[in-house]
Amino acid sequence: MDPAGPARPTESARAARKAQPRLSRRRLLTGAVLAAVPYALLPDPRADARDGARDDAPPTAVDYPPAEWRPASTSNYTAAERPGSYAIDRVIIHVTQETYANTLAIFANPEKKVSAHYLVRSADGHIAQAVHEADIAWHAGNRDYNYRSIGIEHEGWVDQPAYFTNALYEQSAKLTAAVCDKYGIPKDREHILGHYQVPGTDHTDPGPNWDWVRYLRLVNFA
């Protein structure tokens, strides 16, 4: 302890203190709270504000870079580690019989017990990914085929070919080509199947209006 007592501040020191901005109690408390929160838990400034998009989905969530991550409910697929646990050796082509928005809502509904890995929008070929390729989507109606395939849904109805736009064919073909290249799947009709070809199914999609010749040509030249 200094027996002389605390030194008095000089005039210049008092002036300097007055010139410093004063922080309000609210700002001090806010800063203290933020300082206590781990950086990883703070909101990502790049978070997507699209209606219905999952705000906490990281930008690297998708397996196919052009796709948008629109996750299915975890009640609607089987978590796995493919191709380590099961080989991926086929692609199955579907038609939704629903709109794009309704299909995403169905995949997100835990009571529906259905999903696909990807969904292609009719108007512009935009692609949503709902299930990671490593996981098993419930799309084929056949357990063995589910375990070994990637399921791609296409917005539309089998009896309304206007839904099968140029954009839908082209973007879907690029996706299928990328999947085939990634897993070494031959780009032919023995390995790129319609839902109607799955044993035990009662589905008819993609239906007679789907142009398989055109689609396989696009896949092979993608």
mmCIF file of N, CA, C and O in Angstrom, residues 8-107:
data_model
loop_
_atom_site.group_PDB
_atom_site.id
_atom_site.type_symbol
_atom_site.label_atom_id
_atom_site.label_comp_id
_atom_site.label_asym_id
_atom_site.label_seq_id
_atom_site.Cartn_x
_atom_site.Cartn_y
_atom_site.Cartn_z
ATOM 1 N N ARG A 8 -3.569 11.548 -7.794
ATOM 2 C CA ARG A 8 -4.680 12.193 -8.471
ATOM 3 C C ARG A 8 -4.441 12.213 -9.975
ATOM 4 O O ARG A 8 -3.343 12.481 -10.429
ATOM 5 N N PRO A 9 -5.481 11.963 -10.758
ATOM 6 C CA PRO A 9 -5.298 12.012 -12.207
ATOM 7 C C PRO A 9 -5.020 13.424 -12.647
ATOM 8 O O PRO A 9 -5.558 14.379 -12.113
ATOM 9 N N THR A 10 -4.190 13.548 -13.638
ATOM 10 C CA THR A 10 -3.886 14.857 -14.199
ATOM 11 C C THR A 10 -5.035 15.313 -15.070
ATOM 12 O O THR A 10 -5.930 14.537 -15.435
ATOM 13 N N GLU A 11 -5.019 16.613 -15.430
ATOM 14 C CA GLU A 11 -6.080 17.153 -16.287
ATOM 15 C C GLU A 11 -6.095 16.450 -17.634
ATOM 16 O O GLU A 11 -7.147 16.181 -18.200
ATOM 17 N N SER A 12 -4.895 16.155 -18.173
ATOM 18 C CA SER A 12 -4.840 15.494 -19.488
ATOM 19 C C SER A 12 -5.421 14.096 -19.423
ATOM 20 O O SER A 12 -6.091 13.638 -20.343
ATOM 21 N N ALA A 13 -5.200 13.377 -18.320
ATOM 22 C CA ALA A 13 -5.748 12.021 -18.179
ATOM 23 C C ALA A 13 -7.258 12.053 -18.096
ATOM 24 O O ALA A 13 -7.955 11.233 -18.665
ATOM 25 N N ARG A 14 -7.797 13.092 -17.298
ATOM 26 C CA ARG A 14 -9.263 13.197 -17.185
ATOM 27 C C ARG A 14 -9.868 13.502 -18.545
ATOM 28 O O ARG A 14 -10.921 12.977 -18.915
ATOM 29 N N ALA A 15 -9.234 14.319 -19.337
ATOM 30 C CA ALA A 15 -9.760 14.664 -20.658
ATOM 31 C C ALA A 15 -9.751 13.449 -21.569
ATOM 32 O O ALA A 15 -10.666 13.235 -22.370
ATOM 33 N N ALA A 16 -8.718 12.649 -21.478
ATOM 34 C CA ALA A 16 -8.637 11.453 -22.332
ATOM 35 C C ALA A 16 -9.747 10.481 -22.017
ATOM 36 O O ALA A 16 -10.326 9.862 -22.904
ATOM 37 N N ARG A 17 -10.069 10.333 -20.680
ATOM 38 C CA ARG A 17 -11.150 9.414 -20.307
ATOM 39 C C ARG A 17 -12.475 9.899 -20.839
ATOM 40 O O ARG A 17 -13.323 9.131 -21.273
ATOM 41 N N LYS A 18 -12.730 11.200 -20.797
ATOM 42 C CA LYS A 18 -13.996 11.747 -21.290
ATOM 43 C C LYS A 18 -14.128 11.520 -22.795
ATOM 44 O O LYS A 18 -15.229 11.372 -23.322
ATOM 45 N N ALA A 19 -13.000 11.516 -23.507
ATOM 46 C CA ALA A 19 -13.040 11.360 -24.960
ATOM 47 C C ALA A 19 -13.330 9.929 -25.382
ATOM 48 O O ALA A 19 -13.731 9.670 -26.497
ATOM 49 N N GLN A 20 -13.121 8.966 -24.471
ATOM 50 C CA GLN A 20 -13.349 7.568 -24.824
ATOM 51 C C GLN A 20 -14.847 7.283 -24.865
ATOM 52 O O GLN A 20 -15.598 7.729 -24.004
ATOM 53 N N PRO A 21 -15.324 6.504 -25.908
ATOM 54 C CA PRO A 21 -16.757 6.166 -25.975
ATOM 55 C C PRO A 21 -17.150 5.268 -24.829
ATOM 56 O O PRO A 21 -16.406 4.382 -24.434
ATOM 57 N N ARG A 22 -18.320 5.501 -24.281
ATOM 58 C CA ARG A 22 -18.822 4.693 -23.161
ATOM 59 C C ARG A 22 -19.739 3.609 -23.702
ATOM 60 O O ARG A 22 -20.649 3.882 -24.475
ATOM 61 N N LEU A 23 -19.487 2.355 -23.283
ATOM 62 C CA LEU A 23 -20.321 1.237 -23.700
ATOM 63 C C LEU A 23 -21.513 1.111 -22.760
ATOM 64 O O LEU A 23 -21.369 1.178 -21.546
ATOM 65 N N SER A 24 -22.658 0.904 -23.348
ATOM 66 C CA SER A 24 -23.849 0.720 -22.520
ATOM 67 C C SER A 24 -23.804 -0.630 -21.834
ATOM 68 O O SER A 24 -23.099 -1.548 -22.264
ATOM 69 N N ARG A 25 -24.597 -0.788 -20.776
ATOM 70 C CA ARG A 25 -24.658 -2.074 -20.070
ATOM 71 C C ARG A 25 -25.168 -3.170 -21.014
ATOM 72 O O ARG A 25 -24.704 -4.297 -20.978
ATOM 73 N N ARG A 26 -26.106 -2.813 -21.892
ATOM 74 C CA ARG A 26 -26.669 -3.799 -22.825
ATOM 75 C C ARG A 26 -25.599 -4.330 -23.776
ATOM 76 O O ARG A 26 -25.477 -5.529 -24.009
ATOM 77 N N ARG A 27 -24.768 -3.388 -24.291
ATOM 78 C CA ARG A 27 -23.718 -3.816 -25.206
ATOM 79 C C ARG A 27 -22.659 -4.651 -24.495
ATOM 80 O O ARG A 27 -22.119 -5.610 -25.039
ATOM 81 N N LEU A 28 -22.354 -4.296 -23.254
ATOM 82 C CA LEU A 28 -21.380 -5.071 -22.498
ATOM 83 C C LEU A 28 -21.870 -6.487 -22.249
ATOM 84 O O LEU A 28 -21.136 -7.466 -22.398
ATOM 85 N N LEU A 29 -23.159 -6.627 -21.875
ATOM 86 C CA LEU A 29 -23.721 -7.948 -21.608
ATOM 87 C C LEU A 29 -23.767 -8.781 -22.871
ATOM 88 O O LEU A 29 -23.475 -9.975 -22.876
ATOM 89 N N THR A 30 -24.155 -8.152 -23.980
ATOM 90 C CA THR A 30 -24.203 -8.878 -25.254
ATOM 91 C C THR A 30 -22.830 -9.380 -25.648
ATOM 92 O O THR A 30 -22.650 -10.523 -26.055
ATOM 93 N N GLY A 31 -21.829 -8.535 -25.489
ATOM 94 C CA GLY A 31 -20.476 -8.946 -25.828
ATOM 95 C C GLY A 31 -19.994 -10.075 -24.953
ATOM 96 O O GLY A 31 -19.317 -10.995 -25.421
ATOM 97 N N ALA A 32 -20.349 -10.037 -23.671
ATOM 98 C CA ALA A 32 -19.917 -11.092 -22.760
ATOM 99 C C ALA A 32 -20.537 -12.422 -23.141
ATOM 100 O O ALA A 32 -19.893 -13.467 -23.101
ATOM 101 N N VAL A 33 -21.821 -12.389 -23.507
ATOM 102 C CA VAL A 33 -22.501 -13.628 -23.890
ATOM 103 C C VAL A 33 -21.879 -14.206 -25.141
ATOM 104 O O VAL A 33 -21.582 -15.398 -25.231
ATOM 105 N N LEU A 34 -21.644 -13.357 -26.155
ATOM 106 C CA LEU A 34 -21.064 -13.858 -27.398
ATOM 107 C C LEU A 34 -19.668 -14.399 -27.185
ATOM 108 O O LEU A 34 -19.268 -15.387 -27.810
ATOM 109 N N ALA A 35 -18.921 -13.771 -26.303
ATOM 110 C CA ALA A 35 -17.562 -14.243 -26.043
ATOM 111 C C ALA A 35 -17.565 -15.619 -25.413
ATOM 112 O O ALA A 35 -16.614 -16.385 -25.564
ATOM 113 N N ALA A 36 -18.644 -15.943 -24.696
ATOM 114 C CA ALA A 36 -18.721 -17.227 -24.017
ATOM 115 C C ALA A 36 -19.218 -18.341 -24.921
ATOM 116 O O ALA A 36 -19.149 -19.513 -24.575
ATOM 117 N N VAL A 37 -19.736 -18.000 -26.131
ATOM 118 C CA VAL A 37 -20.280 -19.009 -27.030
ATOM 119 C C VAL A 37 -19.185 -19.495 -27.959
ATOM 120 O O VAL A 37 -18.500 -18.682 -28.576
ATOM 121 N N PRO A 38 -18.992 -20.805 -28.087
ATOM 122 C CA PRO A 38 -17.984 -21.302 -29.025
ATOM 123 C C PRO A 38 -18.274 -20.810 -30.424
ATOM 124 O O PRO A 38 -19.415 -20.728 -30.843
ATOM 125 N N TYR A 39 -17.221 -20.509 -31.198
ATOM 126 C CA TYR A 39 -17.391 -19.956 -32.540
ATOM 127 C C TYR A 39 -18.237 -20.865 -33.420
ATOM 128 O O TYR A 39 -19.054 -20.411 -34.211
ATOM 129 N N ALA A 40 -18.059 -22.185 -33.268
ATOM 130 C CA ALA A 40 -18.776 -23.120 -34.134
ATOM 131 C C ALA A 40 -20.279 -23.072 -33.935
ATOM 132 O O ALA A 40 -21.037 -23.514 -34.791
ATOM 133 N N LEU A 41 -20.730 -22.570 -32.763
ATOM 134 C CA LEU A 41 -22.162 -22.535 -32.488
ATOM 135 C C LEU A 41 -22.824 -21.256 -32.963
ATOM 136 O O LEU A 41 -24.044 -21.150 -32.932
ATOM 137 N N LEU A 42 -22.046 -20.297 -33.397
ATOM 138 C CA LEU A 42 -22.638 -19.052 -33.873
ATOM 139 C C LEU A 42 -23.243 -19.254 -35.247
ATOM 140 O O LEU A 42 -22.790 -20.080 -36.022
ATOM 141 N N PRO A 43 -24.302 -18.503 -35.581
ATOM 142 C CA PRO A 43 -24.931 -18.671 -36.893
ATOM 143 C C PRO A 43 -23.955 -18.410 -38.020
ATOM 144 O O PRO A 43 -23.134 -17.496 -37.964
ATOM 145 N N ASP A 44 -24.050 -19.247 -39.063
ATOM 146 C CA ASP A 44 -23.211 -19.072 -40.239
ATOM 147 C C ASP A 44 -23.766 -17.911 -41.051
ATOM 148 O O ASP A 44 -24.920 -17.938 -41.454
ATOM 149 N N PRO A 45 -22.976 -16.866 -41.322
ATOM 150 C CA PRO A 45 -23.500 -15.743 -42.087
ATOM 151 C C PRO A 45 -23.901 -16.131 -43.493
ATOM 152 O O PRO A 45 -24.622 -15.398 -44.152
ATOM 153 N N ARG A 46 -23.459 -17.295 -43.961
ATOM 154 C CA ARG A 46 -23.836 -17.736 -45.298
ATOM 155 C C ARG A 46 -25.109 -18.563 -45.287
ATOM 156 O O ARG A 46 -25.503 -19.121 -46.297
ATOM 157 N N ALA A 47 -25.758 -18.695 -44.133
ATOM 158 C CA ALA A 47 -26.936 -19.556 -44.025
ATOM 159 C C ALA A 47 -27.984 -19.161 -45.048
ATOM 160 O O ALA A 47 -28.234 -18.003 -45.299
ATOM 161 N N ASP A 48 -28.603 -20.190 -45.632
ATOM 162 C CA ASP A 48 -29.585 -19.977 -46.691
ATOM 163 C C ASP A 48 -30.922 -19.640 -46.067
ATOM 164 O O ASP A 48 -31.423 -20.356 -45.214
ATOM 165 N N ALA A 49 -31.528 -18.561 -46.526
ATOM 166 C CA ALA A 49 -32.799 -18.108 -45.969
ATOM 167 C C ALA A 49 -33.978 -18.545 -46.816
ATOM 168 O O ALA A 49 -35.089 -18.070 -46.621
ATOM 169 N N ARG A 50 -33.763 -19.451 -47.772
ATOM 170 C CA ARG A 50 -34.886 -19.892 -48.599
ATOM 171 C C ARG A 50 -35.965 -20.529 -47.737
ATOM 172 O O ARG A 50 -35.687 -21.247 -46.794
ATOM 173 N N ASP A 51 -37.206 -20.309 -48.104
ATOM 174 C CA ASP A 51 -38.332 -20.872 -47.378
ATOM 175 C C ASP A 51 -38.282 -22.386 -47.462
ATOM 176 O O ASP A 51 -38.232 -22.954 -48.538
ATOM 177 N N GLY A 52 -38.299 -23.046 -46.328
ATOM 178 C CA GLY A 52 -38.305 -24.487 -46.297
ATOM 179 C C GLY A 52 -36.922 -25.113 -46.303
ATOM 180 O O GLY A 52 -36.782 -26.299 -46.091
ATOM 181 N N ALA A 53 -35.884 -24.359 -46.590
ATOM 182 C CA ALA A 53 -34.534 -24.910 -46.574
ATOM 183 C C ALA A 53 -34.059 -25.043 -45.140
ATOM 184 O O ALA A 53 -34.423 -24.258 -44.286
ATOM 185 N N ARG A 54 -33.244 -26.050 -44.876
ATOM 186 C CA ARG A 54 -32.740 -26.246 -43.523
ATOM 187 C C ARG A 54 -31.619 -25.267 -43.279
ATOM 188 O O ARG A 54 -30.585 -25.297 -43.936
ATOM 189 N N ASP A 55 -31.810 -24.360 -42.303
ATOM 190 C CA ASP A 55 -30.864 -23.279 -42.093
ATOM 191 C C ASP A 55 -29.502 -23.755 -41.615
ATOM 192 O O ASP A 55 -28.502 -23.085 -41.828
ATOM 193 N N ASP A 56 -29.433 -24.932 -40.956
ATOM 194 C CA ASP A 56 -28.169 -25.372 -40.403
ATOM 195 C C ASP A 56 -27.436 -26.343 -41.324
ATOM 196 O O ASP A 56 -26.435 -26.920 -40.946
ATOM 197 N N ALA A 57 -27.933 -26.528 -42.554
ATOM 198 C CA ALA A 57 -27.268 -27.435 -43.476
ATOM 199 C C ALA A 57 -25.982 -26.798 -43.984
ATOM 200 O O ALA A 57 -26.004 -25.699 -44.517
ATOM 201 N N PRO A 58 -24.844 -27.474 -43.820
ATOM 202 C CA PRO A 58 -23.591 -26.884 -44.288
ATOM 203 C C PRO A 58 -23.528 -26.870 -45.795
ATOM 204 O O PRO A 58 -24.154 -27.685 -46.460
ATOM 205 N N PRO A 59 -22.771 -25.945 -46.383
ATOM 206 C CA PRO A 59 -22.693 -25.849 -47.835
ATOM 207 C C PRO A 59 -22.164 -27.118 -48.486
ATOM 208 O O PRO A 59 -22.414 -27.360 -49.650
ATOM 209 N N THR A 60 -21.393 -27.931 -47.760
ATOM 210 C CA THR A 60 -20.801 -29.137 -48.330
ATOM 211 C C THR A 60 -21.660 -30.367 -48.098
ATOM 212 O O THR A 60 -21.201 -31.484 -48.265
ATOM 213 N N ALA A 61 -22.923 -30.199 -47.732
ATOM 214 C CA ALA A 61 -23.765 -31.340 -47.383
ATOM 215 C C ALA A 61 -24.066 -32.229 -48.579
ATOM 216 O O ALA A 61 -24.264 -33.420 -48.428
ATOM 217 N N VAL A 62 -24.122 -31.661 -49.787
ATOM 218 C CA VAL A 62 -24.553 -32.440 -50.944
ATOM 219 C C VAL A 62 -23.410 -33.286 -51.500
ATOM 220 O O VAL A 62 -22.236 -32.948 -51.385
ATOM 221 N N ASP A 63 -23.783 -34.406 -52.118
ATOM 222 C CA ASP A 63 -22.810 -35.257 -52.796
ATOM 223 C C ASP A 63 -22.596 -34.814 -54.240
ATOM 224 O O ASP A 63 -21.549 -35.096 -54.824
ATOM 225 N N TYR A 64 -23.602 -34.154 -54.809
ATOM 226 C CA TYR A 64 -23.530 -33.666 -56.190
ATOM 227 C C TYR A 64 -23.546 -32.146 -56.122
ATOM 228 O O TYR A 64 -24.561 -31.545 -55.765
ATOM 229 N N PRO A 65 -22.439 -31.488 -56.424
ATOM 230 C CA PRO A 65 -22.306 -30.047 -56.147
ATOM 231 C C PRO A 65 -23.416 -29.149 -56.681
ATOM 232 O O PRO A 65 -23.785 -28.191 -55.987
ATOM 233 N N PRO A 66 -23.994 -29.391 -57.863
ATOM 234 C CA PRO A 66 -25.065 -28.486 -58.311
ATOM 235 C C PRO A 66 -26.369 -28.599 -57.524
ATOM 236 O O PRO A 66 -27.267 -27.767 -57.689
ATOM 237 N N ALA A 67 -26.492 -29.618 -56.695
ATOM 238 C CA ALA A 67 -27.752 -29.857 -55.995
ATOM 239 C C ALA A 67 -27.908 -28.961 -54.771
ATOM 240 O O ALA A 67 -26.936 -28.431 -54.222
ATOM 241 N N GLU A 68 -29.143 -28.825 -54.345
ATOM 242 C CA GLU A 68 -29.506 -28.111 -53.117
ATOM 243 C C GLU A 68 -29.851 -29.150 -52.056
ATOM 244 O O GLU A 68 -30.553 -30.121 -52.344
ATOM 245 N N TRP A 69 -29.399 -28.944 -50.839
ATOM 246 C CA TRP A 69 -29.675 -29.890 -49.747
ATOM 247 C C TRP A 69 -31.051 -29.628 -49.164
ATOM 248 O O TRP A 69 -31.293 -28.590 -48.549
ATOM 249 N N ARG A 70 -31.972 -30.583 -49.349
ATOM 250 C CA ARG A 70 -33.322 -30.505 -48.789
ATOM 251 C C ARG A 70 -33.607 -31.833 -48.095
ATOM 252 O O ARG A 70 -34.165 -32.755 -48.690
ATOM 253 N N PRO A 71 -33.196 -31.997 -46.857
ATOM 254 C CA PRO A 71 -33.128 -33.314 -46.229
ATOM 255 C C PRO A 71 -34.470 -33.969 -45.976
ATOM 256 O O PRO A 71 -35.438 -33.332 -45.563
ATOM 257 N N ALA A 72 -34.504 -35.253 -46.222
ATOM 258 C CA ALA A 72 -35.640 -36.082 -45.823
ATOM 259 C C ALA A 72 -35.601 -36.304 -44.318
ATOM 260 O O ALA A 72 -34.542 -36.177 -43.681
ATOM 261 N N SER A 73 -36.737 -36.649 -43.750
ATOM 262 C CA SER A 73 -36.773 -37.028 -42.340
ATOM 263 C C SER A 73 -35.894 -38.257 -42.122
ATOM 264 O O SER A 73 -35.860 -39.170 -42.959
ATOM 265 N N THR A 74 -35.216 -38.299 -40.995
ATOM 266 C CA THR A 74 -34.397 -39.469 -40.683
ATOM 267 C C THR A 74 -35.238 -40.722 -40.473
ATOM 268 O O THR A 74 -34.697 -41.826 -40.419
ATOM 269 N N SER A 75 -36.554 -40.557 -40.353
ATOM 270 C CA SER A 75 -37.457 -41.713 -40.242
ATOM 271 C C SER A 75 -37.755 -42.339 -41.597
ATOM 272 O O SER A 75 -38.423 -43.373 -41.661
ATOM 273 N N ASN A 76 -37.263 -41.710 -42.671
ATOM 274 C CA ASN A 76 -37.637 -42.147 -44.015
ATOM 275 C C ASN A 76 -36.492 -42.749 -44.825
ATOM 276 O O ASN A 76 -36.621 -42.913 -46.045
ATOM 277 N N TYR A 77 -35.394 -43.075 -44.175
ATOM 278 C CA TYR A 77 -34.296 -43.757 -44.859
ATOM 279 C C TYR A 77 -33.457 -44.493 -43.819
ATOM 280 O O TYR A 77 -33.650 -44.320 -42.608
ATOM 281 N N THR A 78 -32.542 -45.315 -44.299
ATOM 282 C CA THR A 78 -31.666 -46.086 -43.421
ATOM 283 C C THR A 78 -30.255 -45.525 -43.484
ATOM 284 O O THR A 78 -29.663 -45.435 -44.573
ATOM 285 N N ALA A 79 -29.717 -45.145 -42.342
ATOM 286 C CA ALA A 79 -28.337 -44.659 -42.299
ATOM 287 C C ALA A 79 -27.389 -45.810 -42.612
ATOM 288 O O ALA A 79 -27.565 -46.930 -42.126
ATOM 289 N N ALA A 80 -26.400 -45.547 -43.453
ATOM 290 C CA ALA A 80 -25.464 -46.594 -43.860
ATOM 291 C C ALA A 80 -24.122 -45.961 -44.194
ATOM 292 O O ALA A 80 -23.936 -44.746 -44.033
ATOM 293 N N GLU A 81 -23.197 -46.769 -44.654
ATOM 294 C CA GLU A 81 -21.880 -46.294 -45.060
ATOM 295 C C GLU A 81 -21.526 -46.890 -46.421
ATOM 296 O O GLU A 81 -20.469 -47.476 -46.616
ATOM 297 N N ARG A 82 -22.447 -46.737 -47.349
ATOM 298 C CA ARG A 82 -22.189 -47.243 -48.696
ATOM 299 C C ARG A 82 -21.121 -46.376 -49.382
ATOM 300 O O ARG A 82 -20.997 -45.182 -49.064
ATOM 301 N N PRO A 83 -20.345 -46.929 -50.289
ATOM 302 C CA PRO A 83 -20.398 -48.310 -50.782
ATOM 303 C C PRO A 83 -19.613 -49.305 -49.936
ATOM 304 O O PRO A 83 -19.458 -50.455 -50.338
ATOM 305 N N GLY A 84 -19.117 -48.875 -48.776
ATOM 306 C CA GLY A 84 -18.393 -49.816 -47.926
ATOM 307 C C GLY A 84 -19.279 -50.940 -47.422
ATOM 308 O O GLY A 84 -18.893 -52.112 -47.439
ATOM 309 N N SER A 85 -20.500 -50.599 -46.974
ATOM 310 C CA SER A 85 -21.407 -51.607 -46.428
ATOM 311 C C SER A 85 -22.171 -52.349 -47.518
ATOM 312 O O SER A 85 -22.420 -53.553 -47.397
ATOM 313 N N TYR A 86 -22.558 -51.645 -48.574
ATOM 314 C CA TYR A 86 -23.265 -52.244 -49.706
ATOM 315 C C TYR A 86 -22.778 -51.569 -50.980
ATOM 316 O O TYR A 86 -22.655 -50.343 -51.027
ATOM 317 N N ALA A 87 -22.538 -52.355 -52.008
ATOM 318 C CA ALA A 87 -22.126 -51.793 -53.289
ATOM 319 C C ALA A 87 -23.276 -50.997 -53.902
ATOM 320 O O ALA A 87 -24.451 -51.323 -53.707
ATOM 321 N N ILE A 88 -22.933 -49.937 -54.631
ATOM 322 C CA ILE A 88 -23.925 -49.168 -55.384
ATOM 323 C C ILE A 88 -23.702 -49.499 -56.857
ATOM 324 O O ILE A 88 -22.664 -49.147 -57.423
ATOM 325 N N ASP A 89 -24.649 -50.203 -57.469
ATOM 326 C CA ASP A 89 -24.418 -50.683 -58.832
ATOM 327 C C ASP A 89 -25.575 -50.418 -59.793
ATOM 328 O O ASP A 89 -25.624 -50.999 -60.875
ATOM 329 N N ARG A 90 -26.501 -49.540 -59.395
ATOM 330 C CA ARG A 90 -27.600 -49.213 -60.308
ATOM 331 C C ARG A 90 -28.220 -47.872 -59.922
ATOM 332 O O ARG A 90 -28.101 -47.409 -58.785
ATOM 333 N N VAL A 91 -28.880 -47.268 -60.903
ATOM 334 C CA VAL A 91 -29.645 -46.040 -60.699
ATOM 335 C C VAL A 91 -31.086 -46.345 -61.075
ATOM 336 O O VAL A 91 -31.342 -47.006 -62.098
ATOM 337 N N ILE A 92 -32.013 -45.896 -60.259
ATOM 338 C CA ILE A 92 -33.431 -46.142 -60.528
ATOM 339 C C ILE A 92 -34.131 -44.817 -60.776
ATOM 340 O O ILE A 92 -34.056 -43.889 -59.969
ATOM 341 N N ILE A 93 -34.813 -44.745 -61.931
ATOM 342 C CA ILE A 93 -35.488 -43.534 -62.382
ATOM 343 C C ILE A 93 -36.965 -43.598 -61.984
ATOM 344 O O ILE A 93 -37.656 -44.589 -62.271
ATOM 345 N N HIS A 94 -37.433 -42.520 -61.341
ATOM 346 C CA HIS A 94 -38.819 -42.435 -60.879
ATOM 347 C C HIS A 94 -39.491 -41.183 -61.432
ATOM 348 O O HIS A 94 -38.824 -40.216 -61.814
ATOM 349 N N VAL A 95 -40.807 -41.188 -61.409
ATOM 350 C CA VAL A 95 -41.609 -39.981 -61.626
ATOM 351 C C VAL A 95 -42.516 -39.833 -60.407
ATOM 352 O O VAL A 95 -43.115 -40.799 -59.933
ATOM 353 N N THR A 96 -42.620 -38.612 -59.904
ATOM 354 C CA THR A 96 -43.192 -38.389 -58.577
ATOM 355 C C THR A 96 -44.699 -38.607 -58.464
ATOM 356 O O THR A 96 -45.187 -38.987 -57.406
ATOM 357 N N GLN A 97 -45.434 -38.292 -59.533
ATOM 358 C CA GLN A 97 -46.901 -38.204 -59.440
ATOM 359 C C GLN A 97 -47.302 -37.141 -58.411
ATOM 360 O O GLN A 97 -48.345 -37.215 -57.782
ATOM 361 N N GLU A 98 -46.458 -36.161 -58.247
ATOM 362 C CA GLU A 98 -46.677 -35.053 -57.318
ATOM 363 C C GLU A 98 -45.883 -33.849 -57.831
ATOM 364 O O GLU A 98 -45.013 -33.987 -58.689
ATOM 365 N N THR A 99 -46.170 -32.689 -57.287
ATOM 366 C CA THR A 99 -45.357 -31.521 -57.594
ATOM 367 C C THR A 99 -44.015 -31.621 -56.876
ATOM 368 O O THR A 99 -43.845 -32.413 -55.932
ATOM 369 N N TYR A 100 -43.091 -30.801 -57.306
ATOM 370 C CA TYR A 100 -41.772 -30.737 -56.674
ATOM 371 C C TYR A 100 -41.902 -30.396 -55.186
ATOM 372 O O TYR A 100 -41.331 -31.085 -54.323
ATOM 373 N N ALA A 101 -42.662 -29.348 -54.884
ATOM 374 C CA ALA A 101 -42.803 -28.907 -53.486
ATOM 375 C C ALA A 101 -43.469 -29.971 -52.631
ATOM 376 O O ALA A 101 -43.040 -30.227 -51.492
ATOM 377 N N ASN A 102 -44.503 -30.597 -53.146
ATOM 378 C CA ASN A 102 -45.206 -31.625 -52.372
ATOM 379 C C ASN A 102 -44.308 -32.841 -52.141
ATOM 380 O O ASN A 102 -44.373 -33.480 -51.076
ATOM 381 N N THR A 103 -43.488 -33.165 -53.119
ATOM 382 C CA THR A 103 -42.585 -34.310 -52.959
ATOM 383 C C THR A 103 -41.581 -34.057 -51.846
ATOM 384 O O THR A 103 -41.328 -34.929 -51.003
ATOM 385 N N LEU A 104 -41.013 -32.862 -51.805
ATOM 386 C CA LEU A 104 -40.086 -32.532 -50.718
ATOM 387 C C LEU A 104 -40.788 -32.599 -49.366
ATOM 388 O O LEU A 104 -40.206 -33.058 -48.374
ATOM 389 N N ALA A 105 -42.039 -32.142 -49.324
ATOM 390 C CA ALA A 105 -42.799 -32.194 -48.070
ATOM 391 C C ALA A 105 -43.056 -33.634 -47.644
ATOM 392 O O ALA A 105 -43.007 -33.963 -46.445
ATOM 393 N N ILE A 106 -43.314 -34.501 -48.598
ATOM 394 C CA ILE A 106 -43.522 -35.918 -48.293
ATOM 395 C C ILE A 106 -42.245 -36.531 -47.733
ATOM 396 O O ILE A 106 -42.263 -37.248 -46.724
ATOM 397 N N PHE A 107 -41.115 -36.248 -48.368
ATOM 398 C CA PHE A 107 -39.841 -36.789 -47.880
ATOM 399 C C PHE A 107 -39.536 -36.295 -46.462
ATOM 400 O O PHE A 107 -38.927 -37.015 -45.673
#
